Amino acid sequence: MNPFLKKLGFAATDRVLITHIDDMGFCHAANMASEACLASGASSCASIIVNAPWFREATEICLEHSEFDVGVHLTLTAEYPTFRWPPLSTRDPATGLLDKQGYLWQSREDAIRHVMADAAEAEMRAQIDTALAAGIDVTHIDTHMGSVVHPKFLAIYLSLAEEYGVPAFLPRVTRERLEALAMGDRADEFVAILEKVDA
């Protein structure tokens, strides 16, 4: 049984569905849909891409609806070819955060390959701090496109969750799935970290 569900008082036989909205702040339509789904109860929680173009509108929604459960959708990528966003923490190409156009990488693989671990930490911290400074009651952190839960960044991600006192969403995947994602030897490292977190 998932230890977090047990801590929330659920039994091993209970089925629990949490509907989570990603990418608030991405565009106006995403913000409006997120607000409608959260207000109606169709979704349980959401997370915001803090460095995306419509973050300010998403912030206004959160401030108007303090009852919403909203986290930070930590991102090291900006996947759309014509709708991109830069990092918040730096414009220094030496950090590996920036592609040739000065935006975050379009693919998870490129972000993992190029972004320095200390730069990833600074960027994740900047995103959380920006949300908090905007007045958002950050309830959790999660990952955009799975980049920050790669073993290269996973310990940083979990450390930030502990530092800020918020839960970190973690995917539960099998070793076979990790191998299919071309994680190779790092699959064992990821599984070991998940087992430690669940203990």
C-alpha positions as semicolon CSV with decimal commas, in nm:
position;residue;x (nm);y (nm);z (nm)
1;M;0,000;0,000;0,000
2;N;0,113;0,353;-0,071
3;P;0,236;0,488;0,265
4;F;0,094;0,835;0,199
5;L;-0,257;0,699;0,146
6;K;-0,220;0,503;0,469
7;K;-0,120;0,824;0,651
8;L;-0,433;0,990;0,511
9;G;-0,645;0,718;0,673
10;F;-0,726;0,507;0,370
11;A;-0,736;0,128;0,394
12;A;-0,538;-0,103;0,167
13;T;-0,863;-0,196;-0,008
14;D;-0,968;0,165;-0,076
15;R;-0,943;0,301;-0,427
16;V;-0,837;0,666;-0,435
17;L;-0,848;0,893;-0,739
18;I;-0,669;1,226;-0,737
19;T;-0,720;1,421;-1,058
20;H;-0,434;1,663;-1,105
21;I;-0,407;1,942;-1,362
22;D;-0,065;2,020;-1,508
23;D;0,048;2,330;-1,695
24;M;-0,155;2,606;-1,533
25;G;0,010;2,931;-1,641
26;F;0,089;2,794;-1,987
27;C;-0,185;2,986;-2,166
28;H;-0,518;3,160;-2,103
29;A;-0,720;2,853;-2,203
30;A;-0,527;2,630;-1,960
31;N;-0,592;2,880;-1,681
32;M;-0,965;2,905;-1,754
33;A;-1,003;2,527;-1,778
34;S;-0,804;2,477;-1,457
35;E;-1,018;2,729;-1,270
36;A;-1,341;2,568;-1,393
37;C;-1,228;2,214;-1,308
38;L;-1,099;2,308;-0,963
39;A;-1,406;2,518;-0,879
40;S;-1,647;2,243;-0,985
41;G;-1,457;1,969;-0,805
42;A;-1,386;1,783;-1,129
43;S;-1,017;1,807;-1,039
44;S;-0,855;1,783;-0,698
45;C;-0,542;1,990;-0,751
46;A;-0,323;2,164;-1,007
47;S;0,028;2,288;-1,062
48;I;0,162;2,602;-1,228
49;I;0,450;2,651;-1,469
50;V;0,588;2,960;-1,299
51;N;0,805;3,076;-1,589
52;A;0,533;3,028;-1,852
53;P;0,373;3,331;-2,023
54;W;0,036;3,325;-1,843
55;F;0,169;3,280;-1,489
56;R;0,035;3,617;-1,370
57;E;-0,320;3,528;-1,466
58;A;-0,282;3,189;-1,296
59;T;-0,162;3,372;-0,984
60;E;-0,471;3,595;-0,985
61;I;-0,691;3,285;-1,002
62;C;-0,507;3,129;-0,708
63;L;-0,536;3,446;-0,502
64;E;-0,911;3,467;-0,576
65;H;-0,955;3,100;-0,480
66;S;-0,741;3,036;-0,174
67;E;-0,919;2,702;-0,133
68;F;-0,753;2,565;-0,448
69;D;-0,479;2,306;-0,395
70;V;-0,202;2,441;-0,621
71;G;0,162;2,343;-0,650
72;V;0,460;2,435;-0,864
73;H;0,510;2,238;-1,185
74;L;0,890;2,242;-1,184
75;T;1,020;2,264;-1,537
76;L;1,352;2,241;-1,713
77;T;1,184;2,219;-2,054
78;A;0,967;2,425;-2,290
79;E;0,856;2,176;-2,551
80;Y;0,646;2,377;-2,795
81;P;0,828;2,505;-3,105
82;T;0,650;2,842;-3,119
83;F;0,554;2,899;-2,755
84;R;0,864;2,890;-2,536
85;W;0,979;3,018;-2,197
86;P;1,321;3,086;-2,046
87;P;1,459;2,990;-1,707
88;L;1,402;3,231;-1,417
89;S;1,735;3,184;-1,242
90;T;1,989;3,279;-1,509
91;R;2,058;3,363;-1,872
92;D;2,408;3,208;-1,856
93;P;2,452;2,941;-2,126
94;A;2,728;2,775;-1,919
95;T;2,459;2,640;-1,682
96;G;2,323;2,416;-1,956
97;L;1,969;2,546;-1,894
98;L;1,944;2,732;-2,225
99;D;1,915;2,601;-2,577
100;K;2,058;2,797;-2,872
101;Q;1,751;3,024;-2,882
102;G;1,787;3,115;-2,512
103;Y;1,491;2,910;-2,390
104;L;1,464;2,593;-2,185
105;W;1,525;2,274;-2,381
106;Q;1,240;2,132;-2,589
107;S;1,300;1,770;-2,489
108;R;1,347;1,596;-2,159
109;E;1,647;1,412;-2,301
110;D;1,825;1,736;-2,398
111;A;1,756;1,889;-2,058
112;I;1,895;1,585;-1,879
113;R;2,199;1,578;-2,106
114;H;2,286;1,950;-2,082
115;V;2,157;2,100;-1,757
116;M;2,411;2,110;-1,473
117;A;2,277;1,975;-1,142
118;D;2,355;2,295;-0,950
119;A;2,180;2,499;-1,221
120;A;1,876;2,271;-1,200
121;E;1,863;2,327;-0,824
122;A;1,889;2,705;-0,863
123;E;1,614;2,702;-1,126
124;M;1,378;2,482;-0,925
125;R;1,435;2,701;-0,619
126;A;1,369;3,017;-0,824
127;Q;1,041;2,873;-0,950
128;I;0,921;2,782;-0,600
129;D;1,034;3,118;-0,458
130;T;0,859;3,306;-0,739
131;A;0,530;3,129;-0,668
132;L;0,560;3,198;-0,296
133;A;0,651;3,564;-0,356
134;A;0,340;3,598;-0,576
135;G;0,128;3,492;-0,279
136;I;0,048;3,138;-0,391
137;D;0,005;2,891;-0,105
138;V;0,223;2,621;-0,263
139;T;0,082;2,283;-0,157
140;H;0,316;2,050;-0,348
141;I;0,576;2,026;-0,623
142;D;0,575;1,806;-0,929
143;T;0,756;1,772;-1,259
144;H;0,692;1,897;-1,610
145;M;0,775;1,624;-1,863
146;G;0,945;1,418;-1,591
147;S;1,278;1,598;-1,614
148;V;1,333;1,672;-1,246
149;V;1,262;1,315;-1,135
150;H;1,546;1,177;-1,344
151;P;1,817;1,035;-1,114
152;K;2,047;1,324;-1,212
153;F;1,809;1,566;-1,036
154;L;1,591;1,346;-0,812
155;A;1,785;1,397;-0,487
156;I;1,768;1,775;-0,541
157;Y;1,393;1,757;-0,607
158;L;1,329;1,560;-0,289
159;S;1,559;1,785;-0,086
160;L;1,367;2,094;-0,201
161;A;1,038;1,930;-0,105
162;E;1,174;1,869;0,243
163;E;1,322;2,219;0,269
164;Y;0,997;2,389;0,166
165;G;0,781;2,147;0,365
166;V;0,568;2,031;0,072
167;P;0,503;1,687;-0,078
168;A;0,681;1,596;-0,399
169;F;0,477;1,401;-0,652
170;L;0,670;1,093;-0,762
171;P;0,584;0,854;-1,041
172;R;0,563;0,490;-0,939
173;V;0,718;0,291;-1,220
174;T;0,863;-0,054;-1,261
175;R;1,227;-0,125;-1,335
176;E;1,118;-0,253;-1,679
177;R;0,952;0,080;-1,757
178;L;1,265;0,265;-1,648
179;E;1,473;0,049;-1,880
180;A;1,230;0,127;-2,162
181;L;1,294;0,497;-2,090
182;A;1,665;0,428;-2,156
183;M;1,768;0,492;-1,797
184;G;2,012;0,200;-1,804
185;D;2,215;0,163;-1,485
186;R;2,038;0,461;-1,332
187;A;1,715;0,259;-1,314
188;D;1,846;0,080;-1,004
189;E;1,933;0,415;-0,847
190;F;1,582;0,549;-0,912
191;V;1,414;0,236;-0,772
192;A;1,634;0,255;-0,459
193;I;1,538;0,618;-0,402
194;L;1,167;0,538;-0,439
195;E;1,198;0,250;-0,193
196;K;1,372;0,481;0,056
197;V;1,100;0,746;0,016
198;D;0,825;0,488;0,065
199;A;0,989;0,346;0,381
